[in-house]
Amino acid sequence: MFIQIADVLTPADLRLAGTVFKQKDGFEDGARTAGRIARTVKRNEQASPKGLAADFTALVEKRLMKNEVFLAAARPRDFIRILLSRYTKGMEYGLHSDDAFMDGKRVDLSFTLFLAEPGTYEGGELVIEEPAGERLVKLSAGSLVLYPSTTLHRVAEVTKGERRAAVGWVRSLVRGAEERETLFDVALALRQAEAAGNRALTDRLLKVQGSLLRRWGGD
């Protein structure tokens, strides 16, 4: 299940992101945080996890924990890591899948939160491999794409400008991808029932949701 979520960040949040990315000495070689195989195809820069960059990643986590769509789709138990990445001309990240475990925790979901407007750089699409072909994703600043960490994906070479993003990994309360998708569908139906003022249907769906969470939730 691939979910795109618009307007995760406010305009003020994005201005803060701009300040972080303007720091001259705040970035390092991104290959340092990649897995053994992935580091051979990773060419980008990442913000050192301290100071203003650490404050901003904490803000991203706060915004996501208040976003109803993200919560319904991810059912987050832990944010394992959130990193700020920068790609300038000639940088790219070759085809890879994310590690199964990071910092001793199972990795279920990955996300890319775009922090630069698409018109300010060329290339830099998030390219996701699917059975029917490649899916290219390049969203407006403040918008996010959430996808399974098992997915093969890459970042296309940037040919002009600067691609900025926050990338993160989540351990979900619900291990299975199909189960998470079913719960997401139930959450959407629940929202529709509430909007229609159908109390009986809302109560029934809440019961179903609770039963499924008890069955599928946990480690």
Short mmCIF file of C-alpha atoms in Angstrom, two decimals:
data_model
loop_
_atom_site.label_atom_id
_atom_site.label_comp_id
_atom_site.label_asym_id
_atom_site.label_seq_id
_atom_site.Cartn_x
_atom_site.Cartn_y
_atom_site.Cartn_z
CA MET A 1 0.00 0.00 0.00
CA PHE A 2 1.37 3.38 -1.06
CA ILE A 3 -0.13 6.46 0.56
CA GLN A 4 0.50 10.06 -0.43
CA ILE A 5 -0.32 12.67 2.21
CA ALA A 6 -0.36 16.38 1.38
CA ASP A 7 0.38 19.30 3.71
CA VAL A 8 2.05 17.36 6.50
CA LEU A 9 4.06 20.49 7.35
CA THR A 10 3.00 24.11 7.75
CA PRO A 11 4.60 27.01 5.82
CA ALA A 12 6.45 27.95 9.02
CA ASP A 13 7.78 24.37 9.28
CA LEU A 14 9.09 24.59 5.72
CA ARG A 15 10.82 27.89 6.45
CA LEU A 16 12.56 26.20 9.36
CA ALA A 17 13.60 23.38 7.03
CA GLY A 18 15.11 25.98 4.70
CA THR A 19 17.20 27.32 7.57
CA VAL A 20 18.46 23.82 8.40
CA PHE A 21 19.51 23.14 4.81
CA LYS A 22 21.38 26.44 4.56
CA GLN A 23 23.81 25.43 7.32
CA LYS A 24 27.25 25.18 5.79
CA ASP A 25 28.77 22.64 8.12
CA GLY A 26 25.70 20.65 9.10
CA PHE A 27 25.87 17.87 6.49
CA GLU A 28 27.99 14.75 6.00
CA ASP A 29 28.36 11.86 3.55
CA GLY A 30 25.05 9.98 3.46
CA ALA A 31 26.73 6.62 2.83
CA ARG A 32 27.68 6.51 6.52
CA THR A 33 24.11 5.57 7.52
CA ALA A 34 23.39 3.10 4.69
CA GLY A 35 23.51 -0.68 4.97
CA ARG A 36 26.51 -2.68 3.73
CA ILE A 37 25.17 -3.13 0.20
CA ALA A 38 23.19 0.13 -0.11
CA ARG A 39 26.16 2.32 0.77
CA THR A 40 27.82 1.30 -2.52
CA VAL A 41 25.03 2.99 -4.53
CA LYS A 42 24.26 5.93 -2.23
CA ARG A 43 25.51 9.38 -3.18
CA ASN A 44 23.94 12.14 -1.12
CA GLU A 45 24.47 14.23 2.00
CA GLN A 46 22.67 13.98 5.33
CA ALA A 47 22.32 16.41 8.17
CA SER A 48 24.23 15.60 11.33
CA PRO A 49 21.63 14.51 13.94
CA LYS A 50 22.19 17.40 16.33
CA GLY A 51 21.24 21.02 16.92
CA LEU A 52 18.67 22.55 14.61
CA ALA A 53 18.49 19.41 12.46
CA ALA A 54 17.55 17.31 15.50
CA ASP A 55 14.92 19.88 16.46
CA PHE A 56 13.43 19.71 12.98
CA THR A 57 13.26 15.90 12.84
CA ALA A 58 11.53 15.97 16.23
CA LEU A 59 9.04 18.42 14.73
CA VAL A 60 8.43 16.07 11.78
CA GLU A 61 7.66 13.23 14.19
CA LYS A 62 5.29 15.49 16.13
CA ARG A 63 3.42 16.50 12.96
CA LEU A 64 3.09 12.88 11.83
CA MET A 65 1.76 11.77 15.21
CA LYS A 66 -1.05 14.29 14.78
CA ASN A 67 -1.83 13.38 11.15
CA GLU A 68 -4.92 11.16 11.03
CA VAL A 69 -4.15 9.65 7.63
CA PHE A 70 -0.58 8.74 8.60
CA LEU A 71 -1.73 7.22 11.88
CA ALA A 72 -4.41 5.15 10.15
CA ALA A 73 -2.03 3.89 7.46
CA ALA A 74 1.12 3.28 9.54
CA ARG A 75 -0.19 2.44 13.02
CA PRO A 76 3.23 3.57 14.32
CA ARG A 77 4.78 1.98 17.35
CA ASP A 78 8.21 3.57 16.95
CA PHE A 79 9.90 6.06 14.68
CA ILE A 80 13.20 4.26 14.27
CA ARG A 81 15.09 7.02 12.46
CA ILE A 82 14.32 10.28 10.67
CA LEU A 83 17.13 11.73 8.54
CA LEU A 84 17.40 14.91 6.49
CA SER A 85 18.92 14.27 3.07
CA ARG A 86 20.24 16.57 0.38
CA TYR A 87 21.00 15.77 -3.27
CA THR A 88 22.79 18.27 -5.49
CA LYS A 89 23.76 17.95 -9.16
CA GLY A 90 25.12 14.50 -9.99
CA MET A 91 23.90 12.83 -6.77
CA GLU A 92 21.58 9.81 -6.72
CA TYR A 93 20.70 6.70 -4.72
CA GLY A 94 20.75 3.46 -6.67
CA LEU A 95 18.21 0.66 -6.48
CA HIS A 96 17.89 -0.86 -2.99
CA SER A 97 15.49 -2.04 -0.33
CA ASP A 98 15.70 -0.83 3.25
CA ASP A 99 17.21 -2.90 6.05
CA ALA A 100 14.89 -5.29 7.88
CA PHE A 101 16.21 -4.08 11.23
CA MET A 102 17.62 -0.73 12.34
CA ASP A 103 18.85 0.00 15.83
CA GLY A 104 17.61 -3.45 16.87
CA LYS A 105 14.03 -2.78 15.77
CA ARG A 106 11.99 -4.33 12.93
CA VAL A 107 11.46 -1.93 10.03
CA ASP A 108 7.97 -2.12 8.49
CA LEU A 109 7.41 1.16 6.67
CA SER A 110 9.48 3.86 5.02
CA PHE A 111 8.52 7.41 4.12
CA THR A 112 9.88 10.32 2.13
CA LEU A 113 8.75 13.81 3.12
CA PHE A 114 9.63 16.25 0.36
CA LEU A 115 11.08 19.58 1.53
CA ALA A 116 11.75 21.38 -1.78
CA GLU A 117 9.23 22.39 -4.43
CA PRO A 118 9.45 20.22 -7.59
CA GLY A 119 10.17 23.22 -9.79
CA THR A 120 13.36 24.09 -7.90
CA TYR A 121 15.28 21.01 -9.04
CA GLU A 122 15.41 18.60 -11.97
CA GLY A 123 15.54 14.82 -11.60
CA GLY A 124 15.52 13.49 -8.06
CA GLU A 125 12.31 11.50 -8.39
CA LEU A 126 11.68 8.70 -5.92
CA VAL A 127 11.40 5.71 -8.25
CA ILE A 128 9.51 2.71 -6.86
CA GLU A 129 9.60 -0.67 -8.61
CA GLU A 130 6.22 -2.36 -9.10
CA PRO A 131 5.16 -5.44 -11.10
CA ALA A 132 3.61 -3.18 -13.76
CA GLY A 133 6.69 -0.96 -14.02
CA GLU A 134 8.22 1.99 -12.24
CA ARG A 135 6.27 4.54 -10.21
CA LEU A 136 7.85 8.01 -10.17
CA VAL A 137 7.07 10.21 -7.17
CA LYS A 138 7.97 13.89 -6.88
CA LEU A 139 5.66 15.77 -4.54
CA SER A 140 5.24 19.36 -3.43
CA ALA A 141 7.15 20.57 -0.38
CA GLY A 142 5.49 19.37 2.81
CA SER A 143 3.92 16.29 1.20
CA LEU A 144 4.82 12.71 2.04
CA VAL A 145 4.74 9.24 0.48
CA LEU A 146 4.54 6.17 2.74
CA TYR A 147 5.46 2.71 1.43
CA PRO A 148 6.51 -0.77 2.64
CA SER A 149 10.18 -1.02 3.54
CA THR A 150 10.47 -4.21 1.49
CA THR A 151 9.95 -2.16 -1.69
CA LEU A 152 12.78 -1.84 -4.20
CA HIS A 153 13.29 1.85 -4.83
CA ARG A 154 15.86 4.45 -5.86
CA VAL A 155 16.34 8.20 -6.14
CA ALA A 156 16.95 9.38 -9.71
CA GLU A 157 20.01 11.51 -10.40
CA VAL A 158 19.56 15.20 -9.73
CA THR A 159 20.60 17.16 -12.82
CA LYS A 160 19.89 20.67 -11.57
CA GLY A 161 19.12 22.37 -8.26
CA GLU A 162 18.84 20.69 -4.86
CA ARG A 163 16.52 17.92 -3.73
CA ARG A 164 15.68 18.13 -0.03
CA ALA A 165 13.78 15.54 1.96
CA ALA A 166 13.22 13.96 5.33
CA VAL A 167 13.31 10.18 5.15
CA GLY A 168 12.15 7.93 7.95
CA TRP A 169 11.46 4.38 9.05
CA VAL A 170 8.65 3.10 11.22
CA ARG A 171 7.95 -0.02 13.25
CA SER A 172 4.21 -0.57 13.15
CA LEU A 173 1.92 -1.94 15.83
CA VAL A 174 0.62 -4.19 13.04
CA ARG A 175 3.27 -6.38 11.44
CA GLY A 176 1.45 -7.52 8.28
CA ALA A 177 1.02 -5.24 5.24
CA GLU A 178 -2.34 -6.77 4.28
CA GLU A 179 -3.61 -6.34 7.81
CA ARG A 180 -2.52 -2.69 7.86
CA GLU A 181 -4.33 -2.11 4.57
CA THR A 182 -7.51 -3.70 5.92
CA LEU A 183 -7.36 -1.51 9.01
CA PHE A 184 -6.82 1.54 6.82
CA ASP A 185 -9.96 0.66 4.85
CA VAL A 186 -11.90 0.29 8.10
CA ALA A 187 -10.61 3.69 9.27
CA LEU A 188 -11.80 5.31 6.02
CA ALA A 189 -15.21 3.69 6.35
CA LEU A 190 -15.39 4.84 9.97
CA ARG A 191 -14.64 8.42 8.94
CA GLN A 192 -17.39 8.29 6.31
CA ALA A 193 -19.88 6.91 8.81
CA GLU A 194 -19.04 9.66 11.30
CA ALA A 195 -19.35 12.34 8.60
CA ALA A 196 -22.77 11.00 7.65
CA GLY A 197 -23.88 11.07 11.28
CA ASN A 198 -24.65 7.34 11.23
CA ARG A 199 -24.12 6.48 14.89
CA ALA A 200 -25.16 2.83 14.59
CA LEU A 201 -22.70 2.16 11.76
CA THR A 202 -19.98 4.12 13.55
CA ASP A 203 -20.36 1.97 16.67
CA ARG A 204 -20.31 -1.22 14.60
CA LEU A 205 -17.15 -0.19 12.77
CA LEU A 206 -15.46 0.79 16.03
CA LYS A 207 -16.18 -2.70 17.31
CA VAL A 208 -14.70 -4.28 14.18
CA GLN A 209 -11.64 -2.02 14.35
CA GLY A 210 -11.02 -2.86 17.99
CA SER A 211 -11.36 -6.60 17.35
CA LEU A 212 -8.90 -6.47 14.46
CA LEU A 213 -6.39 -4.43 16.44
CA ARG A 214 -6.53 -6.95 19.29
CA ARG A 215 -5.96 -9.79 16.84
CA TRP A 216 -3.22 -8.21 14.71
CA GLY A 217 -1.58 -5.70 17.03
CA GLY A 218 1.55 -6.11 19.11
CA ASP A 219 5.01 -7.50 18.38
#
